[in-house]
Amino acid sequence: MKKKLLIAVGVLAIIGALYVGLNPPGEEVKTYQVQVGDIRQTINETGLVQASNYLDIYSSENGKVESIAVEIGSSVSKGDTILVLQNNDLSIQKATHKSSLIQAKNKLSLVKANWERVKLDYEEAKNNYARSEKLFKAGAISQSQLEEIKKVKDQLETTLREQSESYDQINEQVQILEKALQEIEVKERSLVITSPIDGTVVKLPAKVGQYLVTGTRVAQVASLNKLEIKTEVLSDDMADIVLGQKAIITAPLLKDKELEGEIVQIYPQAEERLSALGVIQYRVPVIISLKETDKLRPGYEVKVSIHTLTKEEVLIVPREAIIYDEDDSKQVMLIEQGRIKYVNVETGLQDRANIEITRGLDVGQKIILDGSSLLKEGTKVKEI
């Protein structure tokens, strides 16, 4: 009896082993059920946060930085001093022109006094000549006496004309020196560089003791009340970019929060850039306004996703479910009766997560989520 029982148990064990061998457990896989949803085509780039209202401040004169009145982060009002330059050449020019101007004005005063004296002498000589002409006609004086009186008058007239010309020349010299001195004083005032707007100092490359040439950027002042994003889009993608398009802004410091933006400006021409791989690219700067800024500050790098096209209620699957063949055809691993079947699909739009299926699948069908697993066709699978 006991022997028969052992035989029966052995037979059952063999049958069980044969069953397991012929019916192995399915490969555990994660699946996705094809569904209808909305999909947005996006262009993804990086961008930099910047103030909507900012101004770069440049030196308008050469000079050595004598002092800096602010630091990065300082709040300034329009007209507040940013830094002061020292220009010894201007100081020397000013002193030289002042001295020359004083000398010219003194000379002008002397010439004017001489001119006024000669003018009085000339008027007297002219009147004397007029009287002498009457006396000559009356026979009271001789021809030679009249000619001598006329000679004195003519000499004084010549001297008066020369004094007048000298006065005009020196007066013109005074005006030139005054104008030059005014220009030097304007340049001297330009050595005190001030903020043109109310705002915050966000850049301050100048250092005390540094020598600056005309046109050097010394600071950047921005109004931090309103920020925007500047990104650069490949020229090949610009056909899909228009004003008013929405954009999503993300960054590590925002964690899972997404900020909404809108394209408000597209630059009129592309700019040449060198990619990280050393490839020359042509990119168009695009400005995106922000509804809110959260923790963003000027200079922060962010990720920008510009929504260029949206389709609603289309078949979608996760992008990672798609298998790309060498001939650019696409497949998914469909689950039919618990086994894998490779199915060709055609796709449309895609976003960061999903891709549109235009042919090859129906809503409700289940597919393998991870297309990279590349299980053999007919493999038995088990959902997890």
Short mmCIF file of C-alpha atoms in Angstrom, two decimals:
data_model
loop_
_atom_site.label_atom_id
_atom_site.label_comp_id
_atom_site.label_asym_id
_atom_site.label_seq_id
_atom_site.Cartn_x
_atom_site.Cartn_y
_atom_site.Cartn_z
CA MET A 1 0.00 0.00 0.00
CA LYS A 2 2.76 2.35 1.03
CA LYS A 3 4.70 1.45 -2.11
CA LYS A 4 1.70 2.27 -4.33
CA LEU A 5 1.32 5.64 -2.57
CA LEU A 6 4.94 6.54 -3.25
CA ILE A 7 4.52 5.60 -6.90
CA ALA A 8 1.44 7.79 -7.18
CA VAL A 9 3.25 10.78 -5.63
CA GLY A 10 6.15 10.30 -8.02
CA VAL A 11 3.84 10.20 -11.01
CA LEU A 12 2.16 13.42 -9.89
CA ALA A 13 5.54 15.10 -9.45
CA ILE A 14 6.58 14.11 -12.96
CA ILE A 15 3.30 15.37 -14.40
CA GLY A 16 3.74 18.67 -12.54
CA ALA A 17 7.27 19.09 -13.81
CA LEU A 18 6.17 18.37 -17.35
CA TYR A 19 3.36 20.95 -17.02
CA VAL A 20 5.70 23.62 -15.73
CA GLY A 21 8.20 22.82 -18.45
CA LEU A 22 5.58 22.98 -21.14
CA ASN A 23 3.91 26.04 -19.59
CA PRO A 24 6.67 28.27 -18.18
CA PRO A 25 5.59 31.30 -16.10
CA GLY A 26 5.24 34.50 -18.12
CA GLU A 27 7.96 37.20 -18.28
CA GLU A 28 7.01 39.95 -15.84
CA VAL A 29 6.50 43.22 -17.69
CA LYS A 30 5.02 46.66 -17.20
CA THR A 31 2.24 47.41 -19.63
CA TYR A 32 0.38 50.41 -20.94
CA GLN A 33 -3.21 50.51 -22.18
CA VAL A 34 -3.58 52.56 -25.34
CA GLN A 35 -5.81 55.53 -24.64
CA VAL A 36 -7.13 58.76 -26.09
CA GLY A 37 -5.55 61.99 -24.93
CA ASP A 38 -4.15 65.38 -25.91
CA ILE A 39 -0.62 65.87 -27.17
CA ARG A 40 1.47 68.98 -27.58
CA GLN A 41 4.42 69.29 -29.89
CA THR A 42 7.22 71.22 -28.24
CA ILE A 43 10.61 72.73 -28.99
CA ASN A 44 12.91 72.32 -26.02
CA GLU A 45 15.79 74.69 -25.34
CA THR A 46 17.65 76.22 -22.43
CA GLY A 47 17.20 79.86 -21.53
CA LEU A 48 18.47 82.55 -19.19
CA VAL A 49 16.42 84.68 -16.84
CA GLN A 50 16.85 88.40 -17.35
CA ALA A 51 15.12 91.58 -16.26
CA SER A 52 12.58 92.94 -18.73
CA ASN A 53 13.87 96.44 -18.04
CA TYR A 54 17.63 96.66 -17.74
CA LEU A 55 20.40 98.91 -18.96
CA ASP A 56 24.08 98.33 -19.48
CA ILE A 57 26.14 101.30 -18.30
CA TYR A 58 29.29 102.21 -20.24
CA SER A 59 32.15 104.60 -19.62
CA SER A 60 32.01 107.59 -21.95
CA GLU A 61 35.59 108.64 -21.15
CA ASN A 62 38.94 107.03 -20.54
CA GLY A 63 40.02 106.90 -16.94
CA LYS A 64 41.21 104.98 -13.93
CA VAL A 65 38.52 103.73 -11.53
CA GLU A 66 39.04 105.90 -8.45
CA SER A 67 36.10 104.65 -6.37
CA ILE A 68 33.00 102.45 -6.61
CA ALA A 69 29.91 103.57 -4.72
CA VAL A 70 27.83 100.38 -5.04
CA GLU A 71 28.10 96.60 -5.04
CA ILE A 72 26.18 93.82 -6.75
CA GLY A 73 22.67 93.75 -5.29
CA SER A 74 22.66 97.43 -4.30
CA SER A 75 19.42 99.31 -4.91
CA VAL A 76 19.94 102.55 -6.80
CA SER A 77 17.79 105.47 -7.91
CA LYS A 78 18.11 107.38 -11.14
CA GLY A 79 21.12 109.67 -10.84
CA ASP A 80 22.86 107.76 -8.05
CA THR A 81 26.63 107.44 -8.44
CA ILE A 82 27.89 104.04 -9.58
CA LEU A 83 31.60 104.83 -9.75
CA VAL A 84 34.08 107.68 -10.25
CA LEU A 85 36.91 107.77 -12.80
CA GLN A 86 40.12 109.74 -12.60
CA ASN A 87 41.58 111.27 -15.77
CA ASN A 88 44.75 113.33 -15.24
CA ASP A 89 44.85 114.35 -18.91
CA LEU A 90 41.48 116.07 -18.54
CA SER A 91 42.65 117.85 -15.40
CA ILE A 92 45.74 119.14 -17.22
CA GLN A 93 43.67 120.20 -20.25
CA LYS A 94 41.22 122.02 -18.01
CA ALA A 95 43.98 123.93 -16.20
CA THR A 96 45.69 124.81 -19.51
CA HIS A 97 42.47 126.04 -21.11
CA LYS A 98 41.54 128.05 -18.03
CA SER A 99 44.92 129.80 -18.09
CA SER A 100 44.67 130.46 -21.83
CA LEU A 101 41.14 131.77 -21.41
CA ILE A 102 42.17 134.20 -18.67
CA GLN A 103 45.02 135.50 -20.83
CA ALA A 104 42.75 135.85 -23.86
CA LYS A 105 40.11 137.71 -21.87
CA ASN A 106 42.73 140.10 -20.45
CA LYS A 107 44.07 140.72 -23.95
CA LEU A 108 40.52 141.26 -25.18
CA SER A 109 39.93 143.86 -22.48
CA LEU A 110 43.09 145.75 -23.49
CA VAL A 111 42.18 145.65 -27.18
CA LYS A 112 38.67 146.82 -26.38
CA ALA A 113 40.03 149.73 -24.32
CA ASN A 114 42.40 150.71 -27.15
CA TRP A 115 39.59 150.38 -29.69
CA GLU A 116 37.33 152.65 -27.64
CA ARG A 117 40.15 155.24 -27.25
CA VAL A 118 40.99 155.15 -30.95
CA LYS A 119 37.29 155.39 -31.80
CA LEU A 120 37.00 158.60 -29.76
CA ASP A 121 40.15 160.01 -31.42
CA TYR A 122 38.81 159.04 -34.83
CA GLU A 123 35.43 160.70 -34.21
CA GLU A 124 37.23 163.85 -33.11
CA ALA A 125 39.53 163.74 -36.16
CA LYS A 126 36.56 163.17 -38.48
CA ASN A 127 34.72 166.15 -37.02
CA ASN A 128 37.89 168.25 -37.25
CA TYR A 129 38.29 167.33 -40.91
CA ALA A 130 34.68 168.31 -41.62
CA ARG A 131 35.27 171.71 -40.03
CA SER A 132 38.57 172.09 -41.87
CA GLU A 133 36.89 171.49 -45.22
CA LYS A 134 34.59 174.42 -44.57
CA LEU A 135 37.54 176.57 -43.54
CA PHE A 136 39.42 175.55 -46.70
CA LYS A 137 36.48 176.53 -48.88
CA ALA A 138 36.37 179.86 -47.04
CA GLY A 139 40.10 180.32 -47.67
CA ALA A 140 40.93 180.23 -43.96
CA ILE A 141 43.43 177.36 -44.29
CA SER A 142 45.70 176.09 -47.01
CA GLN A 143 45.51 172.93 -49.10
CA SER A 144 48.50 171.44 -47.31
CA GLN A 145 46.92 172.07 -43.91
CA LEU A 146 43.72 170.32 -45.03
CA GLU A 147 45.68 167.37 -46.37
CA GLU A 148 47.59 167.05 -43.08
CA ILE A 149 44.31 167.01 -41.13
CA LYS A 150 42.91 164.36 -43.53
CA LYS A 151 46.05 162.28 -43.12
CA VAL A 152 45.56 162.18 -39.35
CA LYS A 153 41.91 161.18 -39.83
CA ASP A 154 42.79 158.39 -42.28
CA GLN A 155 45.52 157.02 -40.01
CA LEU A 156 43.10 156.88 -37.08
CA GLU A 157 40.50 155.20 -39.32
CA THR A 158 43.05 152.53 -40.30
CA THR A 159 44.09 152.04 -36.68
CA LEU A 160 40.42 151.77 -35.65
CA ARG A 161 39.80 149.14 -38.32
CA GLU A 162 42.88 147.18 -37.23
CA GLN A 163 41.82 147.38 -33.59
CA SER A 164 38.32 146.20 -34.55
CA GLU A 165 39.73 143.24 -36.48
CA SER A 166 42.06 142.40 -33.60
CA TYR A 167 39.13 142.55 -31.19
CA ASP A 168 37.05 140.21 -33.36
CA GLN A 169 39.94 137.74 -33.64
CA ILE A 170 40.65 137.69 -29.91
CA ASN A 171 36.93 137.54 -29.10
CA GLU A 172 36.60 134.50 -31.41
CA GLN A 173 39.57 132.94 -29.63
CA VAL A 174 37.84 133.56 -26.28
CA GLN A 175 34.66 131.88 -27.54
CA ILE A 176 36.64 128.88 -28.81
CA LEU A 177 38.43 128.54 -25.47
CA GLU A 178 35.15 128.87 -23.57
CA LYS A 179 33.52 126.18 -25.70
CA ALA A 180 36.54 123.89 -25.31
CA LEU A 181 36.49 124.44 -21.54
CA GLN A 182 32.77 123.63 -21.44
CA GLU A 183 33.42 120.40 -23.36
CA ILE A 184 36.21 119.48 -20.94
CA GLU A 185 33.89 120.15 -18.00
CA VAL A 186 31.22 117.94 -19.61
CA LYS A 187 33.80 115.18 -19.99
CA GLU A 188 34.89 115.77 -16.41
CA ARG A 189 31.31 115.37 -15.21
CA SER A 190 31.15 112.15 -17.25
CA LEU A 191 33.87 110.74 -15.02
CA VAL A 192 31.16 110.41 -12.38
CA ILE A 193 29.09 107.53 -13.79
CA THR A 194 25.50 107.41 -12.55
CA SER A 195 22.52 105.08 -12.87
CA PRO A 196 20.07 106.06 -15.64
CA ILE A 197 17.15 104.23 -13.98
CA ASP A 198 15.78 103.06 -10.66
CA GLY A 199 16.73 99.44 -10.05
CA THR A 200 19.24 96.97 -8.70
CA VAL A 201 22.89 96.55 -9.65
CA VAL A 202 23.09 93.05 -11.14
CA LYS A 203 26.50 93.23 -12.83
CA LEU A 204 29.58 95.19 -11.77
CA PRO A 205 32.65 94.12 -13.75
CA ALA A 206 34.67 97.28 -13.01
CA LYS A 207 37.29 97.19 -10.24
CA VAL A 208 39.01 99.97 -8.30
CA GLY A 209 42.34 100.83 -9.93
CA GLN A 210 41.30 99.39 -13.31
CA TYR A 211 41.94 101.60 -16.35
CA LEU A 212 38.89 101.88 -18.58
CA VAL A 213 38.70 103.02 -22.17
CA THR A 214 35.69 104.73 -23.67
CA GLY A 215 32.84 102.26 -24.26
CA THR A 216 33.76 99.80 -21.51
CA ARG A 217 30.75 98.28 -19.73
CA VAL A 218 31.07 99.14 -16.04
CA ALA A 219 27.73 97.94 -14.65
CA GLN A 220 24.25 96.67 -15.41
CA VAL A 221 21.22 97.98 -13.55
CA ALA A 222 17.91 96.13 -13.79
CA SER A 223 14.40 96.51 -12.49
CA LEU A 224 13.68 93.16 -10.84
CA ASN A 225 9.93 93.75 -10.64
CA LYS A 226 9.45 92.06 -14.00
CA LEU A 227 11.55 89.18 -15.34
CA GLU A 228 11.63 87.41 -18.70
CA ILE A 229 13.39 84.48 -20.35
CA LYS A 230 15.77 84.81 -23.28
CA THR A 231 16.26 81.60 -25.25
CA GLU A 232 17.75 80.87 -28.66
CA VAL A 233 15.93 78.63 -31.13
CA LEU A 234 17.58 76.85 -34.06
CA SER A 235 16.76 78.63 -37.30
CA ASP A 236 15.48 75.29 -38.72
CA ASP A 237 12.75 75.26 -36.04
CA MET A 238 11.65 78.88 -36.52
CA ALA A 239 8.92 77.96 -39.00
CA ASP A 240 6.90 76.68 -36.03
CA ILE A 241 7.58 79.70 -33.76
CA VAL A 242 5.13 82.62 -33.64
CA LEU A 243 4.31 85.42 -31.23
CA GLY A 244 1.82 84.48 -28.53
CA GLN A 245 2.82 80.82 -28.27
CA LYS A 246 2.83 79.34 -24.79
CA ALA A 247 5.94 78.01 -23.10
CA ILE A 248 6.60 76.00 -19.96
CA ILE A 249 9.57 76.96 -17.80
CA THR A 250 11.23 74.46 -15.46
CA ALA A 251 14.39 74.51 -13.36
CA PRO A 252 15.90 72.44 -10.54
CA LEU A 253 15.24 75.17 -7.97
CA LEU A 254 11.55 75.16 -8.96
CA LYS A 255 11.43 71.42 -8.21
CA ASP A 256 8.19 70.04 -9.66
CA LYS A 257 6.66 73.46 -10.29
CA GLU A 258 6.17 74.63 -13.87
CA LEU A 259 5.91 78.32 -14.77
CA GLU A 260 3.86 79.53 -17.71
CA GLY A 261 5.27 81.92 -20.27
CA GLU A 262 4.40 83.48 -23.61
CA ILE A 263 6.55 84.49 -26.59
CA VAL A 264 6.50 88.29 -26.78
CA GLN A 265 9.49 89.01 -29.03
CA ILE A 266 11.32 87.26 -31.87
CA TYR A 267 14.60 88.79 -33.00
CA PRO A 268 14.72 89.74 -36.70
CA GLN A 269 17.83 87.73 -37.55
CA ALA A 270 19.75 84.64 -36.51
CA GLU A 271 23.09 84.74 -34.71
CA GLU A 272 25.98 82.35 -35.25
CA ARG A 273 26.72 80.09 -32.29
CA LEU A 274 29.17 77.25 -31.65
CA SER A 275 27.56 74.18 -30.06
CA ALA A 276 29.11 72.14 -27.26
CA LEU A 277 30.17 69.63 -29.95
CA GLY A 278 31.93 72.33 -31.96
CA VAL A 279 29.23 72.58 -34.64
CA ILE A 280 28.32 76.00 -36.01
CA GLN A 281 24.62 76.69 -35.52
CA TYR A 282 22.37 79.59 -36.42
CA ARG A 283 20.00 80.51 -33.64
CA VAL A 284 17.31 83.15 -33.29
CA PRO A 285 16.89 84.86 -29.89
CA VAL A 286 13.34 84.65 -28.52
CA ILE A 287 11.97 86.54 -25.50
CA ILE A 288 9.37 84.89 -23.24
CA SER A 289 7.36 86.83 -20.67
CA LEU A 290 6.44 85.24 -17.33
CA LYS A 291 3.16 85.39 -15.42
CA GLU A 292 5.04 84.66 -12.20
CA THR A 293 8.71 84.32 -11.37
CA ASP A 294 8.72 82.32 -8.11
CA LYS A 295 12.39 81.93 -7.04
CA LEU A 296 13.93 82.89 -10.39
CA ARG A 297 16.54 85.66 -10.52
CA PRO A 298 18.47 87.27 -13.40
CA GLY A 299 21.20 85.00 -14.74
CA TYR A 300 19.53 81.72 -13.70
CA GLU A 301 19.47 78.97 -16.34
CA VAL A 302 16.12 77.32 -17.04
CA LYS A 303 14.62 74.76 -19.41
CA VAL A 304 12.13 76.08 -21.94
CA SER A 305 9.45 74.03 -23.72
CA ILE A 306 7.63 76.00 -26.40
CA HIS A 307 4.27 74.55 -27.43
CA THR A 308 4.13 74.80 -31.20
CA LEU A 309 1.18 72.50 -32.03
CA THR A 310 -1.60 70.76 -30.08
CA LYS A 311 -3.83 67.81 -31.03
CA GLU A 312 -6.76 66.79 -28.88
CA GLU A 313 -8.35 63.36 -28.40
CA VAL A 314 -5.84 61.29 -30.36
CA LEU A 315 -4.37 57.86 -29.60
CA ILE A 316 -1.27 58.23 -27.46
CA VAL A 317 1.34 55.93 -25.96
CA PRO A 318 4.50 56.67 -23.95
CA ARG A 319 7.52 57.48 -26.10
CA GLU A 320 9.58 54.75 -24.45
CA ALA A 321 7.19 52.11 -25.82
CA ILE A 322 8.25 52.80 -29.42
CA ILE A 323 10.90 50.59 -31.04
CA TYR A 324 12.86 52.27 -33.86
CA ASP A 325 14.20 50.07 -36.64
CA GLU A 326 17.19 50.84 -38.82
CA ASP A 327 14.92 51.80 -41.74
CA ASP A 328 13.17 54.37 -39.48
CA SER A 329 10.05 52.22 -39.24
CA LYS A 330 8.44 51.98 -35.82
CA GLN A 331 6.98 49.08 -33.84
CA VAL A 332 5.46 48.32 -30.47
CA MET A 333 5.19 45.05 -28.55
CA LEU A 334 1.46 44.32 -28.43
CA ILE A 335 0.08 41.84 -25.89
CA GLU A 336 -2.37 39.34 -27.42
CA GLN A 337 -3.63 36.40 -25.36
CA GLY A 338 -0.80 36.90 -22.91
CA ARG A 339 1.94 36.79 -25.51
CA ILE A 340 4.03 39.37 -27.36
CA LYS A 341 3.27 40.33 -30.92
CA TYR A 342 5.32 42.92 -32.78
CA VAL A 343 3.09 45.46 -34.55
CA ASN A 344 4.13 48.17 -37.00
CA VAL A 345 2.80 51.62 -36.12
CA GLU A 346 2.75 55.06 -37.66
CA THR A 347 3.19 58.11 -35.46
CA GLY A 348 2.42 61.80 -35.48
CA LEU A 349 3.11 64.51 -32.94
CA GLN A 350 5.12 63.88 -29.81
CA ASP A 351 5.79 65.77 -26.61
CA ARG A 352 8.15 65.19 -23.72
CA ALA A 353 6.21 62.11 -22.52
CA ASN A 354 3.89 60.75 -25.22
CA ILE A 355 3.68 60.16 -28.94
CA GLU A 356 0.63 60.12 -31.20
CA ILE A 357 -0.31 56.81 -32.90
CA THR A 358 -1.96 57.42 -36.28
CA ARG A 359 -2.11 53.77 -37.43
CA GLY A 360 -1.50 50.29 -36.04
CA LEU A 361 -3.20 50.35 -32.63
CA ASP A 362 -6.68 50.71 -31.20
CA VAL A 363 -7.82 52.25 -27.95
CA GLY A 364 -7.79 49.77 -25.06
CA GLN A 365 -5.05 47.51 -26.43
CA LYS A 366 -2.15 46.75 -24.12
CA ILE A 367 1.49 47.14 -25.07
CA ILE A 368 4.84 46.65 -23.35
CA LEU A 369 5.82 49.95 -21.72
CA ASP A 370 9.58 49.50 -22.14
CA GLY A 371 10.35 49.16 -25.85
CA SER A 372 14.04 48.66 -25.12
CA SER A 373 13.40 45.26 -23.50
CA LEU A 374 13.14 43.67 -27.00
CA LEU A 375 11.47 40.44 -25.95
CA LYS A 376 11.05 37.76 -28.60
CA GLU A 377 7.78 37.56 -30.44
CA GLY A 378 5.49 34.98 -28.87
CA THR A 379 7.07 35.35 -25.44
CA LYS A 380 4.55 34.73 -22.68
CA VAL A 381 4.28 37.73 -20.37
CA LYS A 382 2.78 38.55 -17.03
CA GLU A 383 1.67 42.05 -16.10
CA ILE A 384 3.08 43.62 -12.94
#
